[in-house]
Short mmCIF file of C-alpha atoms and ligand atoms in Angstrom, two decimals:
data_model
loop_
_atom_site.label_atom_id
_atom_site.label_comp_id
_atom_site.label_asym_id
_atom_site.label_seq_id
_atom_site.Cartn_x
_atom_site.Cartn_y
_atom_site.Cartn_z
CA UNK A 2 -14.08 -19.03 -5.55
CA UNK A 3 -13.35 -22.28 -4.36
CA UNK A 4 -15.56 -22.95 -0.65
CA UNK A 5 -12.83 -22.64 2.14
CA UNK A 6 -14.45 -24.14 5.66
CA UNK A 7 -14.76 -20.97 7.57
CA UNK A 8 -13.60 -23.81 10.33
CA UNK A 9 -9.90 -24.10 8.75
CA UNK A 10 -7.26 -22.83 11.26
CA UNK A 11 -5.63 -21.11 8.59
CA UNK A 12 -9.11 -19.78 7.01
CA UNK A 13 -8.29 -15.89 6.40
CA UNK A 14 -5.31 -16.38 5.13
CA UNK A 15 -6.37 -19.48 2.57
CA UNK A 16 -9.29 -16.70 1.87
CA UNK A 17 -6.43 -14.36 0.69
CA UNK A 18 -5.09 -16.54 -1.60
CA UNK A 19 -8.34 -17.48 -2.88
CA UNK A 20 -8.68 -13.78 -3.75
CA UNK A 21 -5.32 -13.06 -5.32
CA UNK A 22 -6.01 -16.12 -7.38
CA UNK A 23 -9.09 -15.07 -8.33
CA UNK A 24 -7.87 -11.66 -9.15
CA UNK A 25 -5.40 -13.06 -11.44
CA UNK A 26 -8.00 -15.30 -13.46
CA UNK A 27 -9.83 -12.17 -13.91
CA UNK A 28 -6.49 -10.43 -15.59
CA UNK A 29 -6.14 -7.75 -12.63
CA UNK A 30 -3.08 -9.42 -11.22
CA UNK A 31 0.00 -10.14 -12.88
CA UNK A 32 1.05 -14.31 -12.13
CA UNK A 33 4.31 -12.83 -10.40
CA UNK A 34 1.52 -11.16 -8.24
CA UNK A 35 1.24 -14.81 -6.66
CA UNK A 36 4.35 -14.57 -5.77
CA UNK A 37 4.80 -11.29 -4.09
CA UNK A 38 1.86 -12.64 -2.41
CA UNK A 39 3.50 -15.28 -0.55
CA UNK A 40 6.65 -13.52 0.01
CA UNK A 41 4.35 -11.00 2.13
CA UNK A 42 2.68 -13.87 3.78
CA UNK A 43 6.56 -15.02 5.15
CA UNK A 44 6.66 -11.54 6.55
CA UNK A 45 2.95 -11.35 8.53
CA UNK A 46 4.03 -14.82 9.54
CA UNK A 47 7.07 -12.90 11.53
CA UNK A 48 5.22 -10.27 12.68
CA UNK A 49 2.49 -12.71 14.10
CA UNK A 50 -0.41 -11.63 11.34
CA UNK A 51 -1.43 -8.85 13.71
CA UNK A 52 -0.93 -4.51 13.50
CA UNK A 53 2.28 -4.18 15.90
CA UNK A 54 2.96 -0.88 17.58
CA UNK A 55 5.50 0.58 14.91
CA UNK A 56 2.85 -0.04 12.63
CA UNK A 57 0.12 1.44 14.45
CA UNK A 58 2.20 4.61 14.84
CA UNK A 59 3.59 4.53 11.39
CA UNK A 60 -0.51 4.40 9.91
CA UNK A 61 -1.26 7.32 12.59
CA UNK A 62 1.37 9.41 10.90
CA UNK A 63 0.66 8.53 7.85
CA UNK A 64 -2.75 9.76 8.10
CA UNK A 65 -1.25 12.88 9.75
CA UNK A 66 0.30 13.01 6.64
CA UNK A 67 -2.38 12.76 3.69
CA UNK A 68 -4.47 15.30 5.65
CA UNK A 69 -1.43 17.92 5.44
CA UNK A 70 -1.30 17.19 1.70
CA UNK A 71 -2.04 19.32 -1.42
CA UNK A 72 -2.57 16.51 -3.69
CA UNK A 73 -2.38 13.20 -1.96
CA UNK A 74 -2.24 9.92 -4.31
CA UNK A 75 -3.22 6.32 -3.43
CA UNK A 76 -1.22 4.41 -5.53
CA UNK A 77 -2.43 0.86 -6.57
CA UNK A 78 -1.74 -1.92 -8.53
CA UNK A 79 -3.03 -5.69 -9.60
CA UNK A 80 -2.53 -7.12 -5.82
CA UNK A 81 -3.80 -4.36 -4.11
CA UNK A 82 -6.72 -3.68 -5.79
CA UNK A 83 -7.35 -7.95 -5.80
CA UNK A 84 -7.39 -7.46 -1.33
CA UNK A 85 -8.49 -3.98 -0.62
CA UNK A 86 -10.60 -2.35 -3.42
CA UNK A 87 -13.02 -0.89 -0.95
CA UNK A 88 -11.01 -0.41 1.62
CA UNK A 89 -8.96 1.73 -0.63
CA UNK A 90 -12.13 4.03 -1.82
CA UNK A 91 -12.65 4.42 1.56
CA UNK A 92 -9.84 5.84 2.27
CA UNK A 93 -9.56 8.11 -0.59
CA UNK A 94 -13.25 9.23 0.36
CA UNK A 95 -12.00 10.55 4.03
CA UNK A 96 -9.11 11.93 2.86
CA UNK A 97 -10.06 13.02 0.61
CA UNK A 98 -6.99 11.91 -1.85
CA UNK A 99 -7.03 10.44 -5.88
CA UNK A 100 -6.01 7.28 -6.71
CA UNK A 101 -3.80 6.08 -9.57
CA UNK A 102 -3.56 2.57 -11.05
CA UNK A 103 0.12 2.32 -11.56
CA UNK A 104 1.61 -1.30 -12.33
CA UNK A 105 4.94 -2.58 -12.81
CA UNK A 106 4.08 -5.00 -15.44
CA UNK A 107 2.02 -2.27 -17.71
CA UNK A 108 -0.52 -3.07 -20.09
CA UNK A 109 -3.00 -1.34 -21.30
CA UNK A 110 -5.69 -4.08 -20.94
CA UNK A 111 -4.90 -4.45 -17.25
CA UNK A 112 -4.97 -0.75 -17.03
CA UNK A 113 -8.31 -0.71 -18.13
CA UNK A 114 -9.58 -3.69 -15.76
CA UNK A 115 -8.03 -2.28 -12.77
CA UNK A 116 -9.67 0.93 -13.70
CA UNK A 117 -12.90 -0.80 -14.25
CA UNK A 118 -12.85 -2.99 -11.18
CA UNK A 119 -12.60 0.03 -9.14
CA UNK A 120 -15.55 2.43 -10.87
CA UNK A 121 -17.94 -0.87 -10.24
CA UNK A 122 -16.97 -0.69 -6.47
CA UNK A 123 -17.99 2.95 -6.62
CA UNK A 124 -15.36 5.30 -7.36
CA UNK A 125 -16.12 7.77 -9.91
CA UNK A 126 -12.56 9.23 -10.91
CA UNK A 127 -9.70 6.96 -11.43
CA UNK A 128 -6.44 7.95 -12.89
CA UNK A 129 -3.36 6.20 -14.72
CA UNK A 130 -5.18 5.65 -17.94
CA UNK A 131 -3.95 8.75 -19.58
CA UNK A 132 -0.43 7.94 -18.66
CA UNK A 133 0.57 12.07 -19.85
CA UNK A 134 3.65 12.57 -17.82
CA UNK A 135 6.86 9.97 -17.03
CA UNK A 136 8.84 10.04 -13.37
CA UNK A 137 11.84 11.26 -14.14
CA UNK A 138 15.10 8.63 -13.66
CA UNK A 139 12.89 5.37 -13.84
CA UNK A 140 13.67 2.84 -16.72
CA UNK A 141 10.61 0.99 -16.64
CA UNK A 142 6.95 0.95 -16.95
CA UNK A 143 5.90 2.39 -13.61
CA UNK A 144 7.14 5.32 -14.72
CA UNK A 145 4.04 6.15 -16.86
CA UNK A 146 1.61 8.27 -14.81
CA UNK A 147 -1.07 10.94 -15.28
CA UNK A 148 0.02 14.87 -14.72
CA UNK A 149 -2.77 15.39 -12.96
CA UNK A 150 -2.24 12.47 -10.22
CA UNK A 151 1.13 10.78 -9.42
CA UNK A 152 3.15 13.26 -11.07
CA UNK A 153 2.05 16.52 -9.29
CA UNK A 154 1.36 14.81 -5.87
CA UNK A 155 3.10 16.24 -3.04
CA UNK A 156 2.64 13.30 -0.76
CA UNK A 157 1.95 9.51 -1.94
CA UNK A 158 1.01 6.35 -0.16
CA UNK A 159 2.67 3.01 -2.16
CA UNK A 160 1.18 -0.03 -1.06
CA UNK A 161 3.48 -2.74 -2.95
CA UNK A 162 5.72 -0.07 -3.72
CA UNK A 163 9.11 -1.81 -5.80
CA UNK A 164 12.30 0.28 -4.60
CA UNK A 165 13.35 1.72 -7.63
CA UNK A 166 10.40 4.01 -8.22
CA UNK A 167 9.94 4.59 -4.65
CA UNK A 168 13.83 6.61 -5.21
CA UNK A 169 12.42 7.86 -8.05
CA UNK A 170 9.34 9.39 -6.39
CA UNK A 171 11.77 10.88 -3.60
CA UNK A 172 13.95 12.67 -5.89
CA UNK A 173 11.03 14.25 -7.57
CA UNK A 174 10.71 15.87 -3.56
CA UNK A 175 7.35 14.07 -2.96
CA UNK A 176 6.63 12.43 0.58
CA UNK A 177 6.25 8.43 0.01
CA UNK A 178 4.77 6.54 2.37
CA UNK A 179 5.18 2.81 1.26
CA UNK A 180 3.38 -0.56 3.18
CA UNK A 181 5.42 -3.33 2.88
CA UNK A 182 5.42 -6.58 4.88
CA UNK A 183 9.25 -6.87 4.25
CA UNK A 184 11.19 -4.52 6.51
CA UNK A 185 14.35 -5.57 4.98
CA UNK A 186 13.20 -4.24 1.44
CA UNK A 187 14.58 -1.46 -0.28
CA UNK A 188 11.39 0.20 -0.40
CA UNK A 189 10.98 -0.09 3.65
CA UNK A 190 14.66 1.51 3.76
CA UNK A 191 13.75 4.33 1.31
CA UNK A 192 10.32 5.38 1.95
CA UNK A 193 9.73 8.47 4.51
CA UNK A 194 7.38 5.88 6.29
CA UNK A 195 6.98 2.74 6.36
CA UNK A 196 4.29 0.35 7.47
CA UNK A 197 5.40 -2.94 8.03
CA UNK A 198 1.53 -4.41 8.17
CA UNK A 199 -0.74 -6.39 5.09
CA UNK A 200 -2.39 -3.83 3.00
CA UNK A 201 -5.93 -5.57 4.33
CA UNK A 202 -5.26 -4.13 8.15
CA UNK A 203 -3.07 -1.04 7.34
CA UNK A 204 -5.47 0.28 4.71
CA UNK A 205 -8.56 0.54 7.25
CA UNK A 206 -6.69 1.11 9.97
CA UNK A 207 -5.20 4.44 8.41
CA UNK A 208 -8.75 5.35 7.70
CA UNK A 209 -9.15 4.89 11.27
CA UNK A 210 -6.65 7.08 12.07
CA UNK A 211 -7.87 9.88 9.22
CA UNK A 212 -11.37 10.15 10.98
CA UNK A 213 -9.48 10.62 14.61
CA UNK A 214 -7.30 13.79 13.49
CA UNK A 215 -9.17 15.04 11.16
CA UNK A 216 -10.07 17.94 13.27
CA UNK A 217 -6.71 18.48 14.56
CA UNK A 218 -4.90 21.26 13.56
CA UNK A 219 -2.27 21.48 11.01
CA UNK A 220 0.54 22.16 13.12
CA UNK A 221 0.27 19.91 15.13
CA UNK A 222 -0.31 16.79 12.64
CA UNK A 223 2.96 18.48 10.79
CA UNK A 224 5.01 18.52 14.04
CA UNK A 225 3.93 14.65 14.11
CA UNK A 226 5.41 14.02 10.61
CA UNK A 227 8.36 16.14 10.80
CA UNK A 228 9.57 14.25 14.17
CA UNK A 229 8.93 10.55 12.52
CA UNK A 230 11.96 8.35 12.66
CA UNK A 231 11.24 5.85 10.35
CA UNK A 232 15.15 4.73 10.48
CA UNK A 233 14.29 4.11 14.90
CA UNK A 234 10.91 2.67 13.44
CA UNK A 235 12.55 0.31 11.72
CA UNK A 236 15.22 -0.83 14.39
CA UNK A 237 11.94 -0.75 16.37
CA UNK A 238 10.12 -3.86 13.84
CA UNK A 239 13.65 -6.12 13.95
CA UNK A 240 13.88 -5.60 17.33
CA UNK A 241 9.87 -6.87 17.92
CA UNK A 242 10.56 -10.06 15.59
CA UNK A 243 14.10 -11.13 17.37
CA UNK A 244 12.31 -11.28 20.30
CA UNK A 245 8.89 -13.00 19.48
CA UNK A 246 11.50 -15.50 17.51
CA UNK A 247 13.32 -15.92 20.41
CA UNK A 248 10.53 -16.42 22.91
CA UNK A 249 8.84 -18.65 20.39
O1 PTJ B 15 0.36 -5.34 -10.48
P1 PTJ B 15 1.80 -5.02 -10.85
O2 PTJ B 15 2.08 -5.24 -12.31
O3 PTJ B 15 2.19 -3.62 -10.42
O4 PTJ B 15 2.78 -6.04 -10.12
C1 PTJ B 15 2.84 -6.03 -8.79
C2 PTJ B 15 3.95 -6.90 -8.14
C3 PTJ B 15 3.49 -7.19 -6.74
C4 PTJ B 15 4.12 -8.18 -8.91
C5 PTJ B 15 5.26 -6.11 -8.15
O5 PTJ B 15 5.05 -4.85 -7.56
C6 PTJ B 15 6.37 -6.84 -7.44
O6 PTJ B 15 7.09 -7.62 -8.01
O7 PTJ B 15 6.48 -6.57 -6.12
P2 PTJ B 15 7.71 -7.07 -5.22
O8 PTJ B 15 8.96 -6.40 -5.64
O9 PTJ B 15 7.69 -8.55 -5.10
O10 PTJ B 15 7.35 -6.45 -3.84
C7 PTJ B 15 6.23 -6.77 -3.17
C8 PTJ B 15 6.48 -6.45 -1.70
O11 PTJ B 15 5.23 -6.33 -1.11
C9 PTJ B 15 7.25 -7.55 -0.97
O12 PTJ B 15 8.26 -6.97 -0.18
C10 PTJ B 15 6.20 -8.20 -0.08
O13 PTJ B 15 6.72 -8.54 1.18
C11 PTJ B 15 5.16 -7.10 0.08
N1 PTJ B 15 3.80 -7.60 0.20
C12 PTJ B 15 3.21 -8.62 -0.48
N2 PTJ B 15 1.94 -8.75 -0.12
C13 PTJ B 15 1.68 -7.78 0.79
C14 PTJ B 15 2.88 -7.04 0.99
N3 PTJ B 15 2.95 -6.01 1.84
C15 PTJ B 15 1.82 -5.69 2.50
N4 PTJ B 15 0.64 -6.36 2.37
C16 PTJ B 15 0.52 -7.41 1.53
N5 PTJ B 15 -0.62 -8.04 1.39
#
């Protein structure tokens, strides 16, 4: 990677891009990766770069959530896997929950590097290779997925989730948790929560959050997912970047 002066006011997030570009050079992220990149990069910019409270409470719910779960699914594709491999793992580890590589733009060579990438960072199982079941309603790639790991999940966490399959997912009755710097997307406005933070600080920060309630009992971290408003949640985010605009 090219040497970024740890001194550069914009450092981490020049580091970021160094990665994603990186990633793609290595054939784990698809070019319009870049892209989605930098549209999530206009969105931290709103937020300030920083975990805001609807966030924080969205990733304590969420890992209300995945502990309450039959068979929870981490969901990943090219970009995700480029930022947070091992924060990912992590997470799966503490759940403990599968993950699936599952990519908009499909190919089985990616497929296979993705997979790849993530048994060198240590994770024994990964799924989306076998690709033995289809989501129901969904014209495109992403609806390949393994019987054994998207398709029979009860509750699934989408980081970089596209709004199509995130409908998709819903109708099939699973809980979808999406993170998604854009709170305008269709994805924020579908998903049963949303986490309007970067993958790098909601990833970790749900792990957090996993090793905290973990010995909480189950009604309680249901009661906390039944009574989530992710509709107020969101009023909650617009509301928090009118008014850092407007103070700005
Ligand atoms: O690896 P593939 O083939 O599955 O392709 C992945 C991309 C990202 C190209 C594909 O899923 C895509 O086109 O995504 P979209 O529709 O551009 O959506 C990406 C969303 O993620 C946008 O709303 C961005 O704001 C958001 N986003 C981008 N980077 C981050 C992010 N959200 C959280 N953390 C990020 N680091």
């Amino acid at each position: 990677m090219d040497k970024i002066p740890k001194s550069h006011p914009r450092y981490h997030s020049l580091f970021l891009r160094e990665k994603i570009s990186h990633a793609m050079k290595k054939g784990l992220v698809h070019e319009t990766g870049l892209i989605a990149h930098g549209r999530g990069e206009a969105f931290d910019y709103l937020i300030g770069e920083k975990t805001i409270l609807s966030a924080e409470n969205a990733e304590k719910v969420t890992a209300a959530a995945l502990l309450c779960a039959v068979n929870p699914v981490i969901s990943v594709n090219g970009n995700v896997v480029a930022l947070a491999k091992k924060e990912c793992i992590d997470l799966a580890k503490s759940i403990p929950a599968k993950i699936e590589v599952n990519l908009f733009h499909r190919t089985d060579q990616r497929i296979k590097k993705i997979i790849n990438e993530l048994k060198k960072q240590g994770l024994n199982k990964v799924y989306g290779n076998k690709a033995d079941a289809l989501i129901p309603d969904l014209d495109h790639n992403r609806a390949l997925c393994d019987k054994e790991g998207i398709f029979s999940s009860d509750i699934i966490l989408v980081p970089l989730e596209d709004g199509d399959r995130c409908q998709a997912l819903k109708k099939m009755g699973k809980i979808v948790i999406a993170i998604d710097l854009n709170p305008l997307s269709r994805t924020a406005r579908t998903a049963d929560i949303t986490i309007v933070d970067n993958v790098i600080r909601a990833i970790p920060n749900i792990e957090k959050w996993v090793n905290i309630l973990k010995n909480e009992k189950k009604e309680i971290l249901k009661d906390m997912v039944d009574s989530w408003d992710n509709e107020k949640m969101l009023k909650d985010v617009f509301s928090f970047i009118s008014k850092r605009l407007n103070s700005l």
